[in-house]
Coordinates of C-alpha atoms in Angstrom, one line a residue:
M1494 CA 24.6 -16.0 0.5
D1495 CA 25.5 -19.3 1.3
N1496 CA 24.1 -22.0 -1.3
K1497 CA 22.0 -23.6 1.5
T1498 CA 20.8 -20.8 3.0
T1499 CA 17.7 -21.8 5.1
R1500 CA 14.4 -19.6 5.2
R1501 CA 14.7 -19.0 8.6
K1502 CA 18.5 -18.1 8.5
F1503 CA 17.4 -16.0 5.6
M1504 CA 14.7 -13.6 7.5
Q1505 CA 16.4 -13.5 10.6
Q1506 CA 19.5 -12.0 8.8
S1507 CA 17.3 -9.6 6.6
G1508 CA 14.8 -8.5 9.3
L1509 CA 11.8 -9.6 7.4
L1510 CA 10.3 -10.8 10.6
A1511 CA 11.1 -7.1 12.1
G1512 CA 8.9 -5.9 9.6
G1513 CA 11.4 -4.3 7.2
L1514 CA 13.9 -1.7 7.3
M1515 CA 13.9 1.4 8.8
A1516 CA 14.7 4.7 6.5
A1517 CA 18.1 5.4 6.0
P1518 CA 19.9 8.3 4.6
L1519 CA 21.5 7.4 1.4
I1520 CA 25.4 8.4 2.4
G1521 CA 27.7 7.8 -0.2
N1522 CA 25.4 6.5 -2.6
A1523 CA 25.6 7.9 -6.2
N1524 CA 22.5 8.5 -6.6
F1525 CA 21.9 10.8 -4.4
F1526 CA 19.2 13.7 -5.0
S1527 CA 19.6 16.9 -2.9
G1528 CA 15.8 18.0 -3.8
A1529 CA 13.3 18.6 -6.2
A1530 CA 15.5 20.6 -8.8
D1531 CA 17.3 17.8 -9.7
T1532 CA 16.1 15.7 -12.5
I1533 CA 15.8 11.7 -11.8
K1534 CA 15.9 9.8 -15.1
V1535 CA 14.3 7.0 -15.3
A1536 CA 15.0 3.6 -17.8
L1537 CA 11.6 1.5 -19.0
I1538 CA 12.7 -1.6 -19.4
G1539 CA 9.5 -3.7 -20.5
C1540 CA 6.8 -1.8 -22.5
G1541 CA 3.8 -3.9 -22.5
G1542 CA 0.6 -2.7 -20.5
R1543 CA 1.8 -2.7 -17.3
G1544 CA 5.1 -1.2 -18.1
T1545 CA 3.1 1.4 -20.1
G1546 CA 1.1 2.2 -16.4
A1547 CA 3.8 2.0 -14.6
A1548 CA 5.9 4.8 -16.5
F1549 CA 3.1 6.6 -16.3
Q1550 CA 2.3 6.6 -12.6
A1551 CA 6.4 7.2 -12.4
L1552 CA 5.9 10.4 -14.3
S1553 CA 2.9 11.6 -12.5
T1554 CA 4.9 12.0 -8.8
K1555 CA 5.7 15.1 -7.5
Q1556 CA 8.9 14.6 -8.2
N1557 CA 11.2 15.8 -11.3
V1558 CA 11.0 12.8 -12.9
Q1559 CA 12.1 12.1 -16.9
L1560 CA 11.5 9.4 -18.9
V1561 CA 14.8 9.1 -20.8
A1562 CA 15.4 5.5 -22.2
M1563 CA 12.9 2.5 -23.1
A1564 CA 13.8 -1.1 -24.2
D1565 CA 11.8 -4.3 -25.5
A1566 CA 11.8 -7.2 -27.4
F1567 CA 9.6 -5.8 -30.0
R1568 CA 9.5 -2.6 -31.8
D1569 CA 5.8 -2.4 -32.4
R1570 CA 5.3 -2.8 -28.3
L1571 CA 7.8 0.2 -27.5
D1572 CA 6.5 2.6 -30.3
N1573 CA 2.9 1.7 -29.0
C1574 CA 4.0 2.1 -25.5
Y1575 CA 5.7 5.4 -26.2
K1576 CA 2.3 6.6 -27.9
S1577 CA -0.1 5.6 -25.1
I1578 CA 2.6 7.7 -22.7
V1579 CA 2.7 10.8 -24.6
N1580 CA -1.2 10.9 -25.1
N1581 CA -1.7 10.0 -21.4
L1582 CA 0.4 13.1 -20.3
A1583 CA -1.0 15.1 -23.0
E1584 CA -4.9 14.2 -21.3
S1585 CA -3.4 14.4 -18.0
G1586 CA -1.9 17.8 -18.4
I1587 CA 1.5 17.1 -17.6
D1588 CA 4.2 18.5 -18.9
K1589 CA 5.6 16.5 -22.2
S1590 CA 8.9 17.4 -21.5
R1591 CA 8.7 14.6 -18.5
V1592 CA 9.4 12.3 -21.8
N1593 CA 12.8 12.6 -23.1
V1594 CA 13.1 9.7 -25.3
P1595 CA 14.7 10.2 -29.1
E1596 CA 15.0 7.6 -31.4
E1597 CA 18.7 6.4 -29.9
R1598 CA 17.4 5.7 -26.7
K1599 CA 14.8 3.4 -27.7
F1600 CA 16.3 0.1 -27.6
V1601 CA 15.0 -3.2 -28.8
G1602 CA 16.5 -6.8 -28.4
F1603 CA 17.2 -9.5 -25.8
D1604 CA 20.2 -7.3 -24.9
A1605 CA 18.4 -3.8 -25.1
Y1606 CA 17.7 -3.4 -21.3
E1607 CA 21.5 -3.3 -20.5
K1608 CA 21.6 -0.2 -23.0
A1609 CA 18.6 1.7 -21.6
I1610 CA 19.5 0.5 -17.5
A1611 CA 23.4 2.5 -18.1
L1612 CA 21.0 5.6 -19.0
A1613 CA 19.2 5.8 -16.0
D1614 CA 19.1 6.6 -12.4
V1615 CA 15.8 4.8 -11.5
V1616 CA 15.2 1.4 -13.5
I1617 CA 11.3 0.2 -14.2
L1618 CA 11.2 -3.4 -15.0
T1619 CA 7.9 -5.1 -16.3
T1620 CA 8.8 -7.3 -18.8
P1621 CA 7.5 -10.8 -18.5
P1622 CA 8.7 -12.0 -15.2
G1623 CA 11.1 -15.0 -16.0
F1624 CA 13.5 -12.1 -17.2
R1625 CA 13.2 -10.1 -13.9
P1626 CA 16.0 -11.8 -12.1
I1627 CA 18.7 -10.8 -15.0
H1628 CA 17.3 -7.5 -15.5
F1629 CA 17.0 -6.8 -11.3
E1630 CA 21.0 -8.0 -11.6
E1631 CA 21.8 -5.7 -14.4
A1632 CA 20.3 -2.6 -12.5
V1633 CA 22.0 -3.4 -9.2
K1634 CA 25.0 -4.2 -10.2
R1635 CA 24.9 -0.5 -12.2
G1636 CA 24.0 1.1 -9.0
K1637 CA 20.5 2.2 -10.0
H1638 CA 17.2 2.2 -7.9
V1639 CA 14.4 0.0 -8.9
F1640 CA 10.8 -0.5 -9.0
M1641 CA 10.3 -4.2 -10.5
E1642 CA 6.8 -6.0 -11.0
K1643 CA 5.6 -8.8 -9.6
P1644 CA 6.7 -11.9 -9.5
V1645 CA 9.9 -11.1 -9.5
A1646 CA 10.7 -14.4 -11.0
T1647 CA 9.6 -18.0 -12.5
D1648 CA 11.8 -20.8 -10.7
P1649 CA 13.8 -21.5 -7.8
A1650 CA 16.9 -20.6 -9.3
G1651 CA 15.8 -17.2 -10.1
I1652 CA 14.4 -16.5 -6.8
K1653 CA 18.0 -17.4 -5.4
K1654 CA 19.4 -14.9 -7.7
V1655 CA 16.7 -12.1 -6.7
L1656 CA 18.0 -12.7 -3.0
D1657 CA 21.4 -12.5 -3.6
V1658 CA 21.0 -9.5 -5.4
A1659 CA 18.8 -8.2 -2.9
A1660 CA 21.5 -8.0 -0.3
I1661 CA 23.9 -6.2 -2.6
A1662 CA 21.3 -3.7 -3.0
K1663 CA 20.6 -3.2 0.5
Q1664 CA 24.8 -2.9 0.9
K1665 CA 24.2 0.0 -1.8
K1666 CA 21.7 1.4 -0.3
L1667 CA 19.3 1.4 -3.4
N1668 CA 15.6 1.4 -2.7
V1669 CA 13.8 -1.3 -4.5
V1670 CA 9.8 -1.3 -4.8
V1671 CA 8.1 -4.4 -6.0
G1672 CA 4.3 -4.2 -7.1
L1673 CA 2.8 -6.0 -4.6
Q1674 CA 0.6 -3.1 -4.3
R1675 CA -1.8 -3.9 -1.3
R1676 CA 1.1 -2.9 1.2
Y1677 CA 0.8 0.4 -0.3
Q1678 CA -2.8 0.2 -0.3
N1679 CA -4.5 2.6 2.6
S1680 CA -7.3 0.0 3.2
Y1681 CA -4.9 -3.3 3.8
R1682 CA -2.5 -1.0 5.8
E1683 CA -5.0 -0.1 8.2
L1684 CA -6.0 -4.0 8.4
F1685 CA -2.5 -4.5 9.3
K1686 CA -2.1 -2.1 11.6
N1687 CA -5.0 -3.6 13.9
K1688 CA -4.3 -7.1 12.7
D1689 CA -3.7 -7.7 16.6
L1690 CA -7.6 -7.4 17.2
I1691 CA -8.1 -10.9 15.9
G1692 CA -5.7 -12.2 17.8
D1693 CA -3.2 -14.9 16.8
I1694 CA -3.5 -15.8 13.2
T1695 CA -4.7 -19.9 13.4
S1696 CA -5.9 -20.1 9.0
A1697 CA -6.4 -18.3 6.4
Q1698 CA -7.9 -18.3 2.4
A1699 CA -7.2 -16.7 -0.5
W1700 CA -8.7 -16.7 -3.7
W1701 CA -8.0 -14.9 -7.3
N1702 CA -10.9 -16.5 -9.3
N1703 CA -12.0 -15.2 -12.6
D1704 CA -12.3 -15.5 -16.4
G1705 CA -8.7 -15.6 -17.2
V1706 CA -6.8 -13.2 -19.4
W1707 CA -5.7 -12.5 -23.2
V1708 CA -4.6 -15.2 -26.1
R1709 CA -2.3 -14.0 -28.5
E1710 CA -2.6 -16.4 -31.8
R1711 CA 0.5 -17.8 -33.5
Q1712 CA 1.2 -15.7 -36.8
P1713 CA 2.6 -16.8 -39.9
G1714 CA 6.5 -16.7 -40.0
Q1715 CA 6.6 -16.4 -36.5
S1716 CA 9.5 -18.5 -34.6
E1717 CA 8.8 -20.5 -31.6
M1718 CA 10.5 -18.5 -29.5
E1719 CA 9.0 -15.0 -30.4
Y1720 CA 5.3 -17.1 -30.3
Q1721 CA 6.1 -17.6 -26.7
M1722 CA 7.4 -14.1 -26.0
R1723 CA 4.0 -12.7 -27.5
N1724 CA 1.9 -15.5 -25.8
W1725 CA 3.9 -15.1 -22.6
Y1726 CA 1.3 -15.7 -20.2
Y1727 CA 0.8 -19.4 -20.9
F1728 CA 4.7 -20.5 -20.9
N1729 CA 6.0 -21.4 -17.5
W1730 CA 9.5 -20.0 -18.0
L1731 CA 8.3 -16.6 -19.1
C1732 CA 5.1 -16.5 -16.4
G1733 CA 5.3 -19.0 -13.7
D1734 CA 1.6 -19.9 -14.1
H1735 CA -1.3 -17.7 -12.7
I1736 CA -1.0 -19.1 -9.1
V1737 CA 2.5 -17.3 -9.7
E1738 CA 2.0 -14.0 -11.7
Q1739 CA -1.6 -13.2 -10.6
H1740 CA -2.3 -15.2 -7.4
V1741 CA 0.9 -13.7 -5.8
H1742 CA -1.2 -10.9 -4.6
N1743 CA -3.2 -12.7 -2.6
I1744 CA -0.6 -15.4 -1.0
D1745 CA 1.8 -12.3 -0.3
V1746 CA -1.3 -10.5 2.1
I1747 CA -1.3 -13.6 4.2
N1748 CA 2.6 -13.8 4.7
W1749 CA 2.8 -10.4 5.0
F1750 CA 0.1 -10.4 8.2
K1751 CA 1.6 -13.6 9.3
G1752 CA 5.2 -12.2 9.4
A1753 CA 6.0 -15.5 8.1
Y1754 CA 6.2 -17.7 4.9
P1755 CA 5.2 -21.4 4.6
V1756 CA 7.4 -24.3 5.4
K1757 CA 5.6 -26.8 3.1
A1758 CA 2.7 -27.2 0.7
Q1759 CA 0.5 -30.0 -1.1
G1760 CA -2.5 -29.0 -3.6
M1761 CA -3.9 -30.0 -6.8
G1762 CA -4.7 -28.7 -9.8
G1763 CA -4.9 -29.2 -13.5
R1764 CA -6.3 -28.0 -16.8
E1765 CA -10.2 -29.0 -17.1
V1766 CA -11.6 -26.3 -19.8
R1767 CA -8.2 -24.1 -21.1
T1768 CA -7.4 -27.1 -22.6
D1769 CA -6.3 -25.9 -26.6
K1770 CA -2.7 -25.5 -27.7
K1771 CA -2.9 -22.1 -27.8
Y1772 CA -2.7 -22.2 -24.1
G1773 CA 0.7 -23.6 -23.6
E1774 CA 1.5 -25.7 -20.5
I1775 CA -0.2 -23.7 -17.7
F1776 CA -3.4 -25.2 -15.5
D1777 CA -6.4 -23.3 -15.4
H1778 CA -6.8 -24.0 -11.8
H1779 CA -5.0 -24.8 -8.6
F1780 CA -6.0 -25.3 -5.0
V1781 CA -3.1 -25.4 -2.2
E1782 CA -3.1 -26.0 1.3
F1783 CA 0.3 -23.9 2.5
H1784 CA 1.2 -24.8 5.8
Y1785 CA 3.2 -23.0 8.4
A1786 CA 5.6 -23.5 11.1
D1787 CA 3.0 -22.7 13.7
G1788 CA 0.4 -25.1 12.4
S1789 CA -1.4 -22.7 11.0
I1790 CA -2.7 -23.5 7.2
L1791 CA -3.6 -20.9 4.1
N1792 CA -6.0 -22.7 1.7
S1793 CA -5.3 -21.2 -1.4
Q1794 CA -7.2 -21.1 -4.4
C1795 CA -7.3 -19.5 -7.9
R1796 CA -9.1 -20.4 -11.2
H1797 CA -9.3 -19.0 -14.9
I1798 CA -12.8 -21.0 -16.0
P1799 CA -15.3 -18.4 -17.6
R1800 CA -18.9 -18.2 -16.0
T1801 CA -17.5 -19.6 -12.6
M1802 CA -17.3 -17.5 -9.4
S1803 CA -15.2 -14.7 -9.3
K1804 CA -13.5 -13.9 -6.2
V1805 CA -10.2 -12.0 -5.3
D1806 CA -10.0 -11.4 -1.7
E1807 CA -8.3 -12.9 1.6
L1808 CA -9.7 -14.1 4.6
I1809 CA -7.5 -14.0 7.3
V1810 CA -8.8 -16.4 10.9
G1811 CA -7.9 -15.5 14.4
T1812 CA -8.6 -16.8 18.0
K1813 CA -10.6 -13.4 18.5
G1814 CA -12.1 -12.7 15.1
K1815 CA -11.4 -12.5 11.4
I1816 CA -10.0 -9.9 8.4
F1817 CA -11.9 -9.5 5.7
G1818 CA -9.3 -7.9 3.0
D1819 CA -10.9 -6.8 0.1
A1820 CA -13.9 -5.1 2.3
G1821 CA -11.3 -3.8 4.6
V1822 CA -13.1 -4.8 7.6
I1823 CA -12.3 -6.7 10.8
K1824 CA -14.6 -8.3 13.0
D1825 CA -14.7 -10.5 16.4
N1826 CA -15.7 -14.0 16.5
K1827 CA -19.6 -12.8 17.5
G1828 CA -20.0 -11.0 13.8
N1829 CA -19.5 -7.6 15.5
T1830 CA -17.7 -5.1 13.6
L1831 CA -14.5 -4.1 15.2
L1832 CA -12.9 -1.8 12.0
A1833 CA -14.5 -1.0 8.9
F1834 CA -12.5 1.2 6.6
D1835 CA -13.5 4.5 5.7
R1836 CA -13.7 4.2 1.6
K1837 CA -13.5 7.7 1.4
K1838 CA -9.9 7.2 2.6
E1839 CA -8.7 4.8 0.0
N1840 CA -5.8 5.6 -2.6
N1841 CA -4.7 4.4 -5.8
P1842 CA -2.0 2.1 -4.5
Y1843 CA -0.4 1.5 -8.2
Q1844 CA 0.3 5.6 -7.7
A1845 CA 1.1 5.4 -4.1
E1846 CA 3.8 2.8 -5.0
H1847 CA 5.7 5.2 -7.3
D1848 CA 4.9 8.4 -5.0
E1849 CA 6.7 6.9 -2.0
L1850 CA 9.7 5.4 -4.0
F1851 CA 10.6 8.7 -6.1
E1852 CA 10.1 11.0 -2.8
A1853 CA 12.4 9.1 -0.8
I1854 CA 14.9 9.2 -3.9
A1855 CA 14.4 13.0 -4.3
K1856 CA 15.4 13.1 -0.3
G1857 CA 18.3 10.9 -0.7
I1858 CA 16.4 8.2 1.8
Y1859 CA 16.9 4.8 2.1
K1860 CA 13.4 3.5 2.4
F1861 CA 12.6 0.5 1.0
D1862 CA 13.9 -3.2 0.6
N1863 CA 10.9 -4.7 -0.9
A1864 CA 12.8 -7.4 -3.0
E1865 CA 13.2 -10.1 -0.2
Y1866 CA 9.3 -10.5 0.7
G1867 CA 9.0 -9.8 -3.1
A1868 CA 10.9 -12.8 -3.7
L1869 CA 9.6 -15.1 -0.9
S1870 CA 6.1 -14.4 -1.9
T1871 CA 6.7 -15.6 -5.3
L1872 CA 8.7 -18.7 -4.0
T1873 CA 5.3 -19.4 -2.0
G1874 CA 3.4 -19.4 -5.6
I1875 CA 6.3 -21.4 -7.1
V1876 CA 6.4 -23.8 -4.3
G1877 CA 2.4 -23.9 -4.5
R1878 CA 2.9 -24.6 -8.7
M1879 CA 5.4 -27.6 -7.9
A1880 CA 2.7 -29.1 -5.5
T1881 CA -0.2 -29.0 -7.7
Y1882 CA 2.3 -30.2 -11.0
S1883 CA 3.4 -33.2 -8.9
G1884 CA 0.8 -33.9 -6.4
Q1885 CA 3.8 -34.1 -3.8
I1886 CA 4.3 -32.5 -0.9
I1887 CA 7.0 -29.8 -1.4
D1888 CA 9.2 -28.2 1.2
F1889 CA 9.9 -24.9 0.7
E1890 CA 13.7 -24.9 1.7
K1891 CA 14.0 -27.6 -0.3
A1892 CA 12.6 -25.7 -3.2
L1893 CA 14.7 -22.7 -2.5
N1894 CA 17.8 -24.3 -2.6
S1895 CA 17.0 -27.0 -5.3
G1896 CA 18.5 -25.2 -8.4
I1897 CA 15.8 -25.9 -10.7
D1898 CA 16.2 -23.3 -13.5
I1899 CA 13.4 -23.3 -16.4
M1900 CA 14.8 -20.3 -18.2
P1901 CA 16.5 -20.8 -21.6
K1902 CA 20.2 -21.5 -22.1
E1903 CA 20.2 -18.8 -24.9
Y1904 CA 18.3 -15.7 -25.5
S1905 CA 17.4 -15.2 -29.3
F1906 CA 14.7 -15.3 -31.6
S1907 CA 16.6 -18.1 -33.2
A1908 CA 16.7 -20.0 -30.2
T1909 CA 14.9 -22.9 -28.7
P1910 CA 12.9 -22.5 -25.8
P1911 CA 12.6 -24.4 -22.9
V1912 CA 9.4 -26.1 -23.8
V1913 CA 8.3 -27.0 -27.8
P1914 CA 5.5 -28.1 -29.3
N1915 CA 4.9 -31.4 -30.7
A1916 CA 3.8 -32.7 -33.9
D1917 CA 0.4 -31.4 -33.4
G1918 CA 1.4 -28.0 -31.9
S1919 CA 0.5 -29.1 -28.4
Y1920 CA 3.0 -28.6 -25.3
P1921 CA 3.8 -31.2 -22.5
I1922 CA 1.4 -30.5 -19.4
A1923 CA 2.5 -31.5 -16.1
V1924 CA 0.6 -34.7 -14.5
P1925 CA 0.0 -35.1 -11.1
G1926 CA 1.7 -38.4 -9.9
K1927 CA 4.1 -38.6 -12.8
T1928 CA 5.7 -35.0 -12.8
K1929 CA 8.8 -35.3 -10.3
Y1930 CA 10.9 -32.2 -8.8
F1931 CA 13.0 -34.1 -6.2

């Protein structure tokens, strides 16, 4: 990709506006599986809660899938993950031989991912998202199919890398699924199929408002790098802030239904309640106005404040009606119900992601190229963060091509992270009007 690739040019070249790729046979691909008799070997990179769940879902598919390697920065997380997977298999009546990870295939450290990826046909990437670009790059370089969790990066430089690697994955016909699971959920697919009932989309709203997530307290003897890795949610180089890490789901729904990505954003946010030093550098609320090229606007809000209104949902407004995302309902402008999804037909989208991915791999079909839209929806969240942190209008293409890189220059537990605390243990916090990007 050229150094100054525009959003519109990239979308046209990649076929995003046309709704993705058609299924194609994996002609000449080394990772071709002729049938269910072939064992599909899986490596898990990142052994936290989401990695444990994703690995179990992969092993729960109909295909002959076997977990053969695991990697994490921390041995205790790897061990706990291994035990949880084995126990879950036993409780679910799934053959325990689907886990075949002897001690020599359990890898620990910052370079552990390289060793595990080399042993597999399919790679599950579920580390904190800051590492996603380099792990995705390694997997594709080695010709592996990929399931990777959202978000796929935490800064514009990481997004650019993912887009560049996605183009290589496409050339190699490597299936890539990204964990934006609403795209695999029956109710959302039904809404998308019938979105023309509301006419042209004129505006949208999206929410991820809840109490927040876990905190991992600093322990005696930890280096600053280890502490941030353990408490990763509160550092932008690892997490991206909750507008990127969680709210990307709702943002992606709007981009998906729009068939487009914003061209600019402005917003506001801050730390109203979550102000203690243990919360690192991220905000506890964001409100962003995303503008699309056709003049439509997405009003997006996310909040982590206990005892406030909880809402995780999307509302899409058109010239003829409205789509209510979580409810699975479409209504006209008079309030008449045009479609109400039958909840008896709902699926488990987390499982569906893996079911569809491994079925395609087993059949030798190239079907999934999620990395592109995963990257651009992640970038939408990053642009939103830049807007709330700075208080300025942020241009989507300018951000994409900015080269802004917030990742460490060295990966080791003795290295200095990108942000460090001051003398009283507090971290630098963005200040709208003072924080600048351009």
